[in-house]
CSV table of C-alpha atoms in Angstrom, one decimal:
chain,number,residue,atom,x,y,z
A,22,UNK,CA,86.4,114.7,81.0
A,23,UNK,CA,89.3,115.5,83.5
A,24,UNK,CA,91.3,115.9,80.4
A,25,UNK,CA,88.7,118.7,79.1
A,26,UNK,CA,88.8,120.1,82.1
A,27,UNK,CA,92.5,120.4,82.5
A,28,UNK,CA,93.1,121.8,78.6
A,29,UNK,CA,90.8,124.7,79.2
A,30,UNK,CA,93.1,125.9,82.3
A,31,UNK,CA,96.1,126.0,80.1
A,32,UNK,CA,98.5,123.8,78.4
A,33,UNK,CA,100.9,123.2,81.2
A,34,UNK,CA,98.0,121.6,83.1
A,35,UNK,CA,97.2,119.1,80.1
A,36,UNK,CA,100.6,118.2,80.6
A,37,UNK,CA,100.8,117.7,83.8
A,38,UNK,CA,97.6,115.2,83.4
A,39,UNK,CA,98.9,113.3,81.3
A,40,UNK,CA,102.1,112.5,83.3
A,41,UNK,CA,100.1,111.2,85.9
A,42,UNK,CA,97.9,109.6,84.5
A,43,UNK,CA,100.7,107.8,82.0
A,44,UNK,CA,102.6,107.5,85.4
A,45,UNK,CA,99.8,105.6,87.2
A,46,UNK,CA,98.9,103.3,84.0
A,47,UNK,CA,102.5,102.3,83.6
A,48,UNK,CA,102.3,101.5,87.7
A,49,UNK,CA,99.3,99.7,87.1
A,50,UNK,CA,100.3,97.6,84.6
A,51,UNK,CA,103.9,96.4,85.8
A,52,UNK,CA,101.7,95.8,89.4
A,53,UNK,CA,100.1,93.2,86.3
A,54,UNK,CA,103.1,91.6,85.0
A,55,UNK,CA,104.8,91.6,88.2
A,56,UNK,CA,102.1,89.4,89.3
A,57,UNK,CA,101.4,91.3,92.5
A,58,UNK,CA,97.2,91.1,91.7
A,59,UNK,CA,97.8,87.4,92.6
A,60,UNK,CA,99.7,88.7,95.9
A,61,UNK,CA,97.0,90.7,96.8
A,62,UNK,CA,94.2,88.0,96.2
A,63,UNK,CA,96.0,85.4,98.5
A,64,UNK,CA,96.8,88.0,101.4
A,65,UNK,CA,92.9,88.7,101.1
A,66,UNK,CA,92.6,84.6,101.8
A,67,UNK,CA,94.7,85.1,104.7
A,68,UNK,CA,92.8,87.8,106.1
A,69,UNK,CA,89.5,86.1,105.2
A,70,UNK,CA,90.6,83.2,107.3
A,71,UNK,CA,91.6,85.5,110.6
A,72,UNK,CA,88.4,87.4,110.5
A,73,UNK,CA,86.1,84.3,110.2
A,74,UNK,CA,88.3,83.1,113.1
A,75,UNK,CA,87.8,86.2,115.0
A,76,UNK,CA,84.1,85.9,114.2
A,77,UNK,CA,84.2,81.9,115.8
A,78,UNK,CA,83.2,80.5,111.8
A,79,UNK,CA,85.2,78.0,112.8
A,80,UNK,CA,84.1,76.0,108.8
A,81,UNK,CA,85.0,79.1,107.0
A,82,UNK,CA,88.2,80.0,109.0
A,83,UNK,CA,89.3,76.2,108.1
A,84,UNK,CA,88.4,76.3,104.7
A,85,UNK,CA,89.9,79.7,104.1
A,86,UNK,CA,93.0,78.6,105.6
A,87,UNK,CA,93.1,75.6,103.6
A,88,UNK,CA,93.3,77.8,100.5
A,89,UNK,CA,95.9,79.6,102.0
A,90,UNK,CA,98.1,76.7,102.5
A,91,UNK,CA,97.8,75.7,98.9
A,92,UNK,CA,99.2,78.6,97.6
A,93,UNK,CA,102.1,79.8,100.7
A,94,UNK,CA,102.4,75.9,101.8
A,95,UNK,CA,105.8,77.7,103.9
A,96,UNK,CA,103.7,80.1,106.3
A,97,UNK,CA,104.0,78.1,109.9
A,98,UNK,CA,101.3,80.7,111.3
A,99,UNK,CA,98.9,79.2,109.0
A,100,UNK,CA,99.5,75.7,109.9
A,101,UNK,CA,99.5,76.8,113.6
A,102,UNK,CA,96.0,78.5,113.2
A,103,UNK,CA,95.1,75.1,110.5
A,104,UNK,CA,96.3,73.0,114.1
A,105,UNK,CA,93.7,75.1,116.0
A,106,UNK,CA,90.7,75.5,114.0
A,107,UNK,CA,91.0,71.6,113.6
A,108,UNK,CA,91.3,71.2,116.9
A,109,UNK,CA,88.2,73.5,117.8
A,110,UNK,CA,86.3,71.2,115.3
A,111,UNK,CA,87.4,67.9,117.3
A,112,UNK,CA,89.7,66.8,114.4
A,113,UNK,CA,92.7,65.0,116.8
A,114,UNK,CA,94.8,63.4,113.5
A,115,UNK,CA,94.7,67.3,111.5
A,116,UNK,CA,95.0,69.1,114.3
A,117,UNK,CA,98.5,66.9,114.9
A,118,UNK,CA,99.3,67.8,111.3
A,119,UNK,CA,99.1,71.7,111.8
A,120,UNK,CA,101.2,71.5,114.9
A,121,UNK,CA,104.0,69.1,113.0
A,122,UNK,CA,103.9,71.7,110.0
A,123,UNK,CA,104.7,74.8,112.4
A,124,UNK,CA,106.8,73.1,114.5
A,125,UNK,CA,109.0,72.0,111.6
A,126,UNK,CA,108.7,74.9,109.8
A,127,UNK,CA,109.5,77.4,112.5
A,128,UNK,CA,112.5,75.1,113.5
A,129,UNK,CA,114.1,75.3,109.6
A,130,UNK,CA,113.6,79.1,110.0
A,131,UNK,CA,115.4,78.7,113.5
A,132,UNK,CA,112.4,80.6,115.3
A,133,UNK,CA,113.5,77.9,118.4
A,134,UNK,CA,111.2,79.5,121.1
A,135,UNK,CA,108.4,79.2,118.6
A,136,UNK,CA,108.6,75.9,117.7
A,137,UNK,CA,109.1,75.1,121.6
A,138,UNK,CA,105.5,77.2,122.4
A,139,UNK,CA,104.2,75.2,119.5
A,140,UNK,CA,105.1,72.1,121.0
A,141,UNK,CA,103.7,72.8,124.5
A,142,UNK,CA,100.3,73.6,122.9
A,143,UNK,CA,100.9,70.7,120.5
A,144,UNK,CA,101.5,68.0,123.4
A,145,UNK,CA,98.7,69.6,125.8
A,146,UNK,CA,95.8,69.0,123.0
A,147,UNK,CA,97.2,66.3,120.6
A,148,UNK,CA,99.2,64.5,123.1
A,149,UNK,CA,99.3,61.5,120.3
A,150,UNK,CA,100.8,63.6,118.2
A,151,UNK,CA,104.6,62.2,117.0
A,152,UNK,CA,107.0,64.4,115.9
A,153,UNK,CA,110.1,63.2,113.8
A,154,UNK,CA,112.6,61.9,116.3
A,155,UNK,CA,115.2,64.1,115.3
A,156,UNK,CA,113.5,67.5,115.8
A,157,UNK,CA,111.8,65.6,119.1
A,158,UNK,CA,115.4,65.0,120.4
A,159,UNK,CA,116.6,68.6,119.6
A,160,UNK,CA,114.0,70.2,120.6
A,161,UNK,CA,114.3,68.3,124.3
A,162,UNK,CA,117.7,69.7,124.4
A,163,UNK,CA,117.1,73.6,123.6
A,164,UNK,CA,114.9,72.8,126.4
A,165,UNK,CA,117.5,71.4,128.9
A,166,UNK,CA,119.8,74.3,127.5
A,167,UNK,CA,117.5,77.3,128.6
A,168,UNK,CA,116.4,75.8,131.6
A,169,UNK,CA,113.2,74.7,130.8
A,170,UNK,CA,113.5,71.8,132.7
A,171,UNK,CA,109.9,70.1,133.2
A,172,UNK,CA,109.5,70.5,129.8
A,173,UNK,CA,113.1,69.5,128.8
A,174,UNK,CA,112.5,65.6,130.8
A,175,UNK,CA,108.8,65.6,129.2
A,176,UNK,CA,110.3,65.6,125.8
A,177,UNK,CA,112.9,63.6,126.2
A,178,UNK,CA,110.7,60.8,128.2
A,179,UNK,CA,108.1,61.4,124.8
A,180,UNK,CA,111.4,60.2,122.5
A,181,UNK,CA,111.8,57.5,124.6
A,182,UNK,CA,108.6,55.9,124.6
A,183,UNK,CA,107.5,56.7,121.2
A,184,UNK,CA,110.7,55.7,119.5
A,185,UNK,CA,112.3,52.7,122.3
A,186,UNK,CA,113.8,51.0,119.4
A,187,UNK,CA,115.9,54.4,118.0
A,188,UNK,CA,120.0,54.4,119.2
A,189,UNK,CA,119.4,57.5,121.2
A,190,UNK,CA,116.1,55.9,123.4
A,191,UNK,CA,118.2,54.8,126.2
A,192,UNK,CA,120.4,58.1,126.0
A,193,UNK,CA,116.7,60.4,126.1
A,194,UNK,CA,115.2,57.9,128.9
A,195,UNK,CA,118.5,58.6,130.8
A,196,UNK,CA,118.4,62.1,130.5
A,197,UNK,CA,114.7,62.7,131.5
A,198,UNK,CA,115.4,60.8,134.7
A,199,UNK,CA,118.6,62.7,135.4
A,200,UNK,CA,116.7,66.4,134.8
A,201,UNK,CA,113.9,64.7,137.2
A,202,UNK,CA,116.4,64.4,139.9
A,203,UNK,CA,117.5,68.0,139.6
A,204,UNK,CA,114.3,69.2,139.0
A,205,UNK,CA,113.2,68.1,142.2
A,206,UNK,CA,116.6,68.7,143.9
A,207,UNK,CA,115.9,72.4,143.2
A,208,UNK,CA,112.2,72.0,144.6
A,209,UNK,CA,113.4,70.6,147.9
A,210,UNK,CA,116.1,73.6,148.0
A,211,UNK,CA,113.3,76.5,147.5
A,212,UNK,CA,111.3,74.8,149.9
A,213,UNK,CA,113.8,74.2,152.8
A,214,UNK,CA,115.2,77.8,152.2
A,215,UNK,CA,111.5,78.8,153.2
């Protein structure tokens, strides 16, 4: 019909018309072999999963997450959002999973900051929760080294207990007392300066 149409005003017109529309067919179709339908479809899970979340369907936001982690397993804002919906849903051991995922995952991508406001939230509502010892230990001393320093001797007092037997226990132990004591050294200056 548009083609009808476009004849009648002329030939330049017809060809015109059927440069776009060749154009637009041949964008549609490498959009096909490209795979980027498939793209689309799990970006639409994605967005599924925030607007159920946004609309507290707590069951739906999970389960459209879920689906979402099968197919971008690397995406630590989807485990962090997989960490809360759990949680919401009073699921302690998948909840702990979501906040492992993230933490990890936005450590390898060197997001430290991230992974360190993961692991607050993480250790306020799964305190059970066990990281790996190695990103535990690290993680206490990005901590230390920004001057987070209640945070810093939690973490390292966390290695400690969870992992006594591990060679760098009595080293961690050691070093959340010491960050106590000036910690609390810097709480007795602000106060006396008062």
């Amino acid at each position: 019909i548009a083609y009808a149409a476009t004849a009648q005003s002329g030939g330049r017109s017809s060809i015109a018309f059927a440069s776009h529309f060749g154009g637009v067919s041949l964008g549609v179709l490498l959009a096909l072999a490209f795979g980027l339908h498939r793209e689309a479809a799990v970006e639409m899970i994605w967005i599924r999963s925030r607007r159920h979340a946004d609309d507290r369907n707590w069951f739906a936001a999970l389960g459209e997450t879920l689906s979402y982690l099968r197919r971008v397993p690397g995406d630590e804002e989807a485990w962090l959002q997989s960490a809360r919906l759990n949680r919401i849903m009073n699921r302690p051991e998948e909840s702990g999973l979501g906040y492992r995922k993230a933490i990890d995952l936005f450590w390898a991508r060197g997001e430290r900051d991230r992974a360190v406001t993961a692991l607050r939230e993480m250790r306020r509502h799964t305190p059970e929760t066990r990281l790996r010892p190695g990103l535990l230990y690290r993680l206490a001393e990005h901590m230390e080294k920004n001057g987070d320093l209640g945070w810093a001797s939690h973490a390292f007092h966390d290695y400690a207990r969870i992992y006594p037997d591990h060679e760098r226990a009595p080293a961690a132990l050691l070093k959340s007392a010491e960050i106590e004591s000036r910690y609390q050294n810097k709480t007795i200056l602000i106060v006396s300066h008062e």
